[in-house]
XYZ file of C-alpha atoms in Angstrom:
385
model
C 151.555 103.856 98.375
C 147.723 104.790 98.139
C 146.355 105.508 101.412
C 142.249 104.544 101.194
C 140.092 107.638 102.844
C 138.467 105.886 105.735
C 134.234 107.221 105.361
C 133.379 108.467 108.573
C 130.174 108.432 110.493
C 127.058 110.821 109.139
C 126.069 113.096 112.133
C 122.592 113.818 112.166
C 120.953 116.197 114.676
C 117.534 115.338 115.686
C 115.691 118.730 117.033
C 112.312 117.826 118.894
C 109.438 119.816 120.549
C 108.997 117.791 123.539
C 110.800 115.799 127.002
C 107.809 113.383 127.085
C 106.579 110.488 126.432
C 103.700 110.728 124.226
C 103.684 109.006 120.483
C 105.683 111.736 119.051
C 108.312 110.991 121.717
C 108.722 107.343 122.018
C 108.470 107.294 118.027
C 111.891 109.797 117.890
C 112.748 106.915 121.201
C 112.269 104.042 118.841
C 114.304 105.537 115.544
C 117.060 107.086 118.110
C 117.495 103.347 119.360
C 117.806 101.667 116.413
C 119.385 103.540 114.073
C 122.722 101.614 113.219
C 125.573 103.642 115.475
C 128.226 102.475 113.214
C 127.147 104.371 110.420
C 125.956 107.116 112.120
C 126.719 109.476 115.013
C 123.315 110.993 116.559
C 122.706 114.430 118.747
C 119.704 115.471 119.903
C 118.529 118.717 121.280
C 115.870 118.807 123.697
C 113.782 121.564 125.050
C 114.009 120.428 128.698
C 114.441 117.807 131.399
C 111.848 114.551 131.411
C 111.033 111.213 130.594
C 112.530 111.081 127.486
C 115.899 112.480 128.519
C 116.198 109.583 131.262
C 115.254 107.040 128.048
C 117.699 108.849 125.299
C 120.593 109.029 128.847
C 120.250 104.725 128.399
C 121.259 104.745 125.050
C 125.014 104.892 124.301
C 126.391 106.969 121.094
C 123.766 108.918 121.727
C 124.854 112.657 122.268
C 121.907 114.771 124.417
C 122.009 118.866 124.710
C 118.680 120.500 126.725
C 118.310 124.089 125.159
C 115.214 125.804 125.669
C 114.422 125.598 122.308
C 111.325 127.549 120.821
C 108.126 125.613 120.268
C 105.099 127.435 118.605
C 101.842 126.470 121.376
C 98.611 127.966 121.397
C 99.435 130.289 124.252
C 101.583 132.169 121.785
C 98.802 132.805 119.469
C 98.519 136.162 120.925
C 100.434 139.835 120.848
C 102.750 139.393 123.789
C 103.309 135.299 123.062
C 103.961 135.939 119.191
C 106.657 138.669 120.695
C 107.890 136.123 123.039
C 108.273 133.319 120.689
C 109.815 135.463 118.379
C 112.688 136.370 120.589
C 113.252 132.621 121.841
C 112.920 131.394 117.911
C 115.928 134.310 117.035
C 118.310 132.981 120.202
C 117.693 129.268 119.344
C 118.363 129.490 115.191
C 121.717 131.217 116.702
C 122.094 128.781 119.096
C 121.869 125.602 116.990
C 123.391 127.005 114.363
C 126.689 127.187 116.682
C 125.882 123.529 117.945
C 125.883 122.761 114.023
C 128.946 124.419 113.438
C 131.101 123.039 116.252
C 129.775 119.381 115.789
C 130.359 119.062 112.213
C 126.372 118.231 111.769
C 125.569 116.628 108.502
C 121.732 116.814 108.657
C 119.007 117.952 110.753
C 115.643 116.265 111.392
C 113.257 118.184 112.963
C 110.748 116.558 114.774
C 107.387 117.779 114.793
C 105.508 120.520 112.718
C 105.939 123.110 115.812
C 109.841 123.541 116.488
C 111.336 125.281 113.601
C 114.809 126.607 114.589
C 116.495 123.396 113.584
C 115.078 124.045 109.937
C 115.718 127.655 109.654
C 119.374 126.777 110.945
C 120.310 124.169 108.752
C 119.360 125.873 105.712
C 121.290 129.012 106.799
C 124.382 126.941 107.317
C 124.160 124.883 104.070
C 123.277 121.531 105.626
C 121.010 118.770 104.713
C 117.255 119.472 106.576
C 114.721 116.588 107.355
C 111.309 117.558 108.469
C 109.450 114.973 110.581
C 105.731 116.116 110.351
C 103.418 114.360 113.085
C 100.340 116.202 112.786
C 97.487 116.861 111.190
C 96.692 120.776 110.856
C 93.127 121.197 110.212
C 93.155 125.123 110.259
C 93.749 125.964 106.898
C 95.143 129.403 108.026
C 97.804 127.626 110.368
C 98.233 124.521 107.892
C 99.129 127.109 105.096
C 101.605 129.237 107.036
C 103.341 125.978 108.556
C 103.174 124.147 104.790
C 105.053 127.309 103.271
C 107.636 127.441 106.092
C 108.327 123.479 105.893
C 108.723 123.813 102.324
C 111.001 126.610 102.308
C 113.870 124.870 105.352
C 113.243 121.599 104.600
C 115.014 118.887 101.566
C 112.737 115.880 102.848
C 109.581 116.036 104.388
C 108.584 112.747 106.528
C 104.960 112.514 106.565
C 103.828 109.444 109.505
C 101.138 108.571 107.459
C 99.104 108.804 104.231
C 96.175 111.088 105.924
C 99.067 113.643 107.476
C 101.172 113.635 103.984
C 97.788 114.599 102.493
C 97.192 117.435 104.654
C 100.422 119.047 104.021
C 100.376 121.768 101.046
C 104.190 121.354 99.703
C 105.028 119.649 96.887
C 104.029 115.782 96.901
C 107.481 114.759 95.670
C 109.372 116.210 98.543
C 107.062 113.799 100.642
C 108.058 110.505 101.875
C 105.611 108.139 103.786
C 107.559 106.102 106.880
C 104.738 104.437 109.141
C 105.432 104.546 113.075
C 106.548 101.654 114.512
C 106.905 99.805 117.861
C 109.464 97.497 119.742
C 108.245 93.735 118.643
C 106.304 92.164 121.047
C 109.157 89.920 122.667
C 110.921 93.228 123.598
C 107.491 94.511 125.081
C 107.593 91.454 127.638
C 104.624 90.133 125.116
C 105.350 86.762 122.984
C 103.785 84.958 120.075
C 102.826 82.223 122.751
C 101.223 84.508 125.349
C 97.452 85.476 125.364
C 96.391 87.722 126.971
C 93.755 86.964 130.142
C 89.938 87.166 129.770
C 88.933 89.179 132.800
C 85.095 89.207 133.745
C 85.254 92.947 134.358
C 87.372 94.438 131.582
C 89.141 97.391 132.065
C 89.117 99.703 129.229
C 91.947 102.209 128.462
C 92.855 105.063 126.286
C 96.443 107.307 126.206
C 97.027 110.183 124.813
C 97.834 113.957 125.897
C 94.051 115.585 127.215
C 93.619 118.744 125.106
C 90.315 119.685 123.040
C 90.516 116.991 120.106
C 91.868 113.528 121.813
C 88.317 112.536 122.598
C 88.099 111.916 126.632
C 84.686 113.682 126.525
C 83.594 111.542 123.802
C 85.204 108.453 126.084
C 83.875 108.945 129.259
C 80.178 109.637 127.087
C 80.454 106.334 126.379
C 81.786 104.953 129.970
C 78.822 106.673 131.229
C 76.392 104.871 128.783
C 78.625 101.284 129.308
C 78.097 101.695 132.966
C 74.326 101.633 133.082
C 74.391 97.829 131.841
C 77.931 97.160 132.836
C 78.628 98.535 136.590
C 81.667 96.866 137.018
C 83.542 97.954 134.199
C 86.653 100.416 135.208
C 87.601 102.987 132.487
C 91.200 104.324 132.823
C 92.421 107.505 131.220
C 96.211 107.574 130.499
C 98.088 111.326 129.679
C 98.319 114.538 130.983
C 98.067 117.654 129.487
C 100.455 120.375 128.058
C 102.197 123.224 130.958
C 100.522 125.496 131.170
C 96.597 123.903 129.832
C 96.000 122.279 133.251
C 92.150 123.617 133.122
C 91.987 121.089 130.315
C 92.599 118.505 133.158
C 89.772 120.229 135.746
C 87.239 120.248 133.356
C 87.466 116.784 132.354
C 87.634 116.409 135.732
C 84.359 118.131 136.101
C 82.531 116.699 133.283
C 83.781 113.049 134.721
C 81.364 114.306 138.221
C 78.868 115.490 136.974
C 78.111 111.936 135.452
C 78.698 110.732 138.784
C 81.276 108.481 137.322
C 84.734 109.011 139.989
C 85.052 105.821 140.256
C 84.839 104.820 137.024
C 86.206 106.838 135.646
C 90.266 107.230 136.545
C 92.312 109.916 135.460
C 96.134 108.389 135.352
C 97.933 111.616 134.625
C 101.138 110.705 132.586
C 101.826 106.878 132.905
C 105.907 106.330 133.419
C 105.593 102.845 132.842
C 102.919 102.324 129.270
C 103.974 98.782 129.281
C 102.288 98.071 132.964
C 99.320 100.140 131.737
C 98.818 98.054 128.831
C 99.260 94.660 130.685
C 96.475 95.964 133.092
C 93.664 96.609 130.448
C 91.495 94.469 128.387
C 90.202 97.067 125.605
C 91.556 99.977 124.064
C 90.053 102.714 122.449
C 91.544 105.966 120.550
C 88.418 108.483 120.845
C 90.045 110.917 118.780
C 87.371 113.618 117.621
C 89.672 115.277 114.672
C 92.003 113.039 112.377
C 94.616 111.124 114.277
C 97.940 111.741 112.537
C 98.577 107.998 113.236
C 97.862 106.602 116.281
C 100.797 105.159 117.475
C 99.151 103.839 120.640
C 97.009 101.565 118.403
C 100.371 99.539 117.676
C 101.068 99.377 121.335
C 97.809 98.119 122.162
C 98.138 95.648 119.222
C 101.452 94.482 120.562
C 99.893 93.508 123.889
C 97.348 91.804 121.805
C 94.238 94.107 123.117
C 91.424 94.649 120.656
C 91.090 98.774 119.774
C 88.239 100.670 119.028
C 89.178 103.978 117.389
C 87.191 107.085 115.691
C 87.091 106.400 111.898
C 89.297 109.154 110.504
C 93.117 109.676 109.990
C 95.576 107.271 110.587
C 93.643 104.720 112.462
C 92.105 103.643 109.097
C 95.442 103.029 107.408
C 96.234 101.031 110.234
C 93.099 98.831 111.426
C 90.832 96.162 109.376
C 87.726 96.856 110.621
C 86.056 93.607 112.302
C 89.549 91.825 111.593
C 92.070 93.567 113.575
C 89.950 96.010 115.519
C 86.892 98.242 115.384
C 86.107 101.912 113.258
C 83.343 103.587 114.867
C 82.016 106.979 113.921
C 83.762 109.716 115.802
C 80.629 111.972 116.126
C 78.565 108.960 118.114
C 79.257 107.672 121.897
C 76.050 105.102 121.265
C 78.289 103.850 118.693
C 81.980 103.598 120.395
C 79.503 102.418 123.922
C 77.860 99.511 121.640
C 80.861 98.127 120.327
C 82.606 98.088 123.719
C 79.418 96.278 124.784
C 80.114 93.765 122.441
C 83.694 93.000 123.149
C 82.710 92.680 126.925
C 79.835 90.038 126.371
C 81.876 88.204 124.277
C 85.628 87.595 125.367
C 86.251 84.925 122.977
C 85.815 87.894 120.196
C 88.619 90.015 122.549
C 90.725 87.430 122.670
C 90.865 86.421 118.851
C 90.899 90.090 117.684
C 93.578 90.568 120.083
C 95.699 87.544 118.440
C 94.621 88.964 114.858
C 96.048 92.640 115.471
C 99.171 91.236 117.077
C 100.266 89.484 114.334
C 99.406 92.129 111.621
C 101.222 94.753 113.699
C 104.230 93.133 113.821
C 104.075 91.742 110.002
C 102.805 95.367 108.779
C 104.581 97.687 111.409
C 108.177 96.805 112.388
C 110.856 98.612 113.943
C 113.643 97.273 111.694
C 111.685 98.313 108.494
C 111.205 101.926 109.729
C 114.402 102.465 110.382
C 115.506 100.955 107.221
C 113.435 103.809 105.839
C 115.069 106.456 107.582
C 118.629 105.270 107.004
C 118.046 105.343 103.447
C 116.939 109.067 103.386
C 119.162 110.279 105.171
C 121.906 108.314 102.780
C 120.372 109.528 99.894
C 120.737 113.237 101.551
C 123.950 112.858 102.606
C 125.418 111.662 99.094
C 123.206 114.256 97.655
C-alpha cells in the first residue's frame, strides 16, 4: 500500500528592528495577519516589549520570541557603539541561528535594512533569506556598505516601492517590488457609504517617528503661516521619537514656541489608537524633507477618506494623482504645502470629493489580499527552490 507524504507547513521566521507601531511595524502587522496559517507556520523575533508585541500576542499561529536583537542606529556610528554593536550582532547571529536550528526554520525575512543577524544566520545555516528593505539610504557611503551586505545574506530582496528598489545597489533581478498595504476600509470602522464630516475648523494631522528628515519643522512652518489667516485651525503631530534621540522631541518642542504656536501646535507623542487619530482630523499631510520610502500613512489617511498633501519625492508619487487623489507639493517650500492647505480649508466640498477619490483608488490599487498574495508566492518559489 502507498502511503502519500502529507506536505507540511513552511516555517518562516520574520526578524524585525522594532516593538512599535510605526509603518514599518504595522506593515510586518498587516502581512503577519494575513498570511494563510494553513500553509504556513510564522515566528517572529522581536527586539523588545511594545505595541506591536500586544498586536502580534492577538494573533493565533503566530509564534513570538523578544531577544535583544542588534539593530545598527546612529548612536553606534561611533568607536565605543561600533564595538558595542559588534558584540550584540556576534551573540544574536548565534542566537538565531540556534532558534533556526531547533524550530526547523525554512526561511528568514528580515525586516528592515538595519537588523542583520537574521541574514547573516540564515545563510550560515543553509536556509532560504528574504530581505524586506523599507528605506531609502541617501548616504552613498552607508547605502553602499548596507547594498553589499544585503546582497551577500540575502536570495530575495523586497523593495516597498519603485523609488527604494532604485536606491538599492544589488543586482535588479534579485529585486522584487510588493507595495504596502492597509486593512480595507470596512475593517478600519470606515465604509464605502460613510463620508467623512466637513468641520469648519479642520484639524490637520501628520504621523510619523520625529527625527531630522520626517518634516515637522517644515509642518509646523507652514501651521505657522496657515494660522495668520486661519486662527482656528488645530495642527496635530502624531509619533515619537527613537530611545535614546529625545532632544529631537525638545527641539521641536522649542522651535513650536518660539512661533508662539502651543496651542496650535500639539505634539501627540506615539498614538496607541491611529484609527481614533485619523477619525479626528480633516487633512493630512506627509512633510517628509528626504524621499519617503513609501508612505504608508498616506494609505491610512486614504482609507479614512482624508485628502493628503505630501512632499513630492519617493514613494508618495507612486502612490498619489496629483489634484485627483491628493496633493504633491515641493518639499523645499512651506508657502507651498501652507497654500494648498489653504485651499482645502476654504473649500470643503474639494476635501470631501478628494477624500472619496483617494478612498476608492487605495483600496482598488493597494489591497491587503494582493500583498500578501505577493509574499506567499516568494516565499513558495524559495521554498521549492
Amino acid at each position: 500500500m502507498c502511503v502519500q507524504k502529507t506536505s507540511r507547513k513552511i516555517k518562516v521566521l520574520f526578524v524585525h528592528s522594532s516593538s512599535e507601531l510605526y509603518g514599518s511595524d504595522r506593515s510586518l502587522l498587516n502581512i503577519i495577519r494575513g498570511i494563510d496559517k494553513t500553509k504556513y507556520e510564522v515566528h517572529v523575533i522581536l527586539p523588545c516589549e511594545g505595541p506591536l508585541c500586544v498586536e502580534l500576542r492577538q494573533i493565533s499561529d503566530v509564534e513570538l520570541t523578544i531577544f535583544d536583537v542588534a539593530v545598527l542606529r546612529r548612536k553606534n556610528l561611533n568607536i565605543h557603539g561600533i564595538f558595542d554593536f559588534l558584540v550584540n550582532l556576534i551573540c544574536s547571529v548565534k542566537y538565531i541561528e540556534k532558534y533556526i536550528k531547533n524550530n526547523y526554520i525554512d526561511i528568514v525575512d528580515t525586516n528592515t535594512a538595519v537588523v542583520f543577524p537574521g541574514a547573516i544566520a540564515a545563510r550560515r545555516m543553509k536556509k532560504k533569506s528574504v530581505w524586506h528593505i523599507r528605506e531609502i539610504i541617501k548616504n552613498k557611503f552607508e547605502n553602499k556598505v548596507i547594498s553589499v551586505i544585503m546582497n551577500l545574506f540575502s536570495d530575495i530582496i523586497v523593495a516597498n516601492s519603485k523609488s527604494t528598489a532604485q536606491s538599492l545597489q544589488v543586482p535588479k533581478d534579485k529585486i522584487r517590488i510588493v507595495y504596502n498595504a492597509v486593512n480595507t476600509g470596512e475593517l478600519l470602522g470606515v465604509s464605502k457609504s460613510t463620508s467623512k464630516s466637513i468641520n469648519v475648523h479642520p484639524i490637520v494631522g501628520m504621523a510619523g517617528r520625529i527625527n531630522r528628515w520626517k518634516g515637522q519643522k517644515l509642518f509646523v512652518d507652514a501651521a505657522s503661516e496657515v494660522h495668520d489667516r486661519y486662527p482656528d485651525v488645530e495642527f496635530w503631530i502624531a509619533g515619537d521619537t527613537y530611545a535614546g534621540e529625545e532632544y529631537l522631541r525638545t527641539d521641536l518642542t522649542e522651535y513650536i514656541h518660539d512661533r508662539s504656536l502651543e496651542n496650535k501646535v500639539k505634539l501627540l507623542g506615539q498614538v496607541k489608537n491611529m484609527n481614533d487619530f485619523y477619525q479626528k482630523i480633516d487633512i493630512f499631510v506627509l512633510p517628509s524633507i528626504k524621499p519617503e520610502p513609501f508612505g504608508l500613512v498616506i494609505l491610512e489617511a486614504m482609507e479614512h477618506k482624508i485628502p493628503v498633501i505630501a512632499t513630492n519625492h519617493g514613494g508618495p508619487t507612486e502612490i498619489i494623482k496629483n489634484g485627483e487623489t491628493g496633493f504633491l507639493v515641493d518639499y523645499n517650500s512651506s508657502e507651498m504645502m501652507a497654500k494648498t492647505i489653504e485651499m482645502l480649508i476654504e473649500k470643503p466640498l474639494m476635501r470631501k470629493s478628494i477624500g472619496e477619490n483617494s478612498f476608492r483608488y487605495a483600496q482598488q490599487n493597494f489591497s491587503v489580499d494582493v500583498m500578501i498574495k505577493k509574499i506567499e508566492a516568494i516565499f513558495s518559489d524559495l521554498y521549492k527552490g
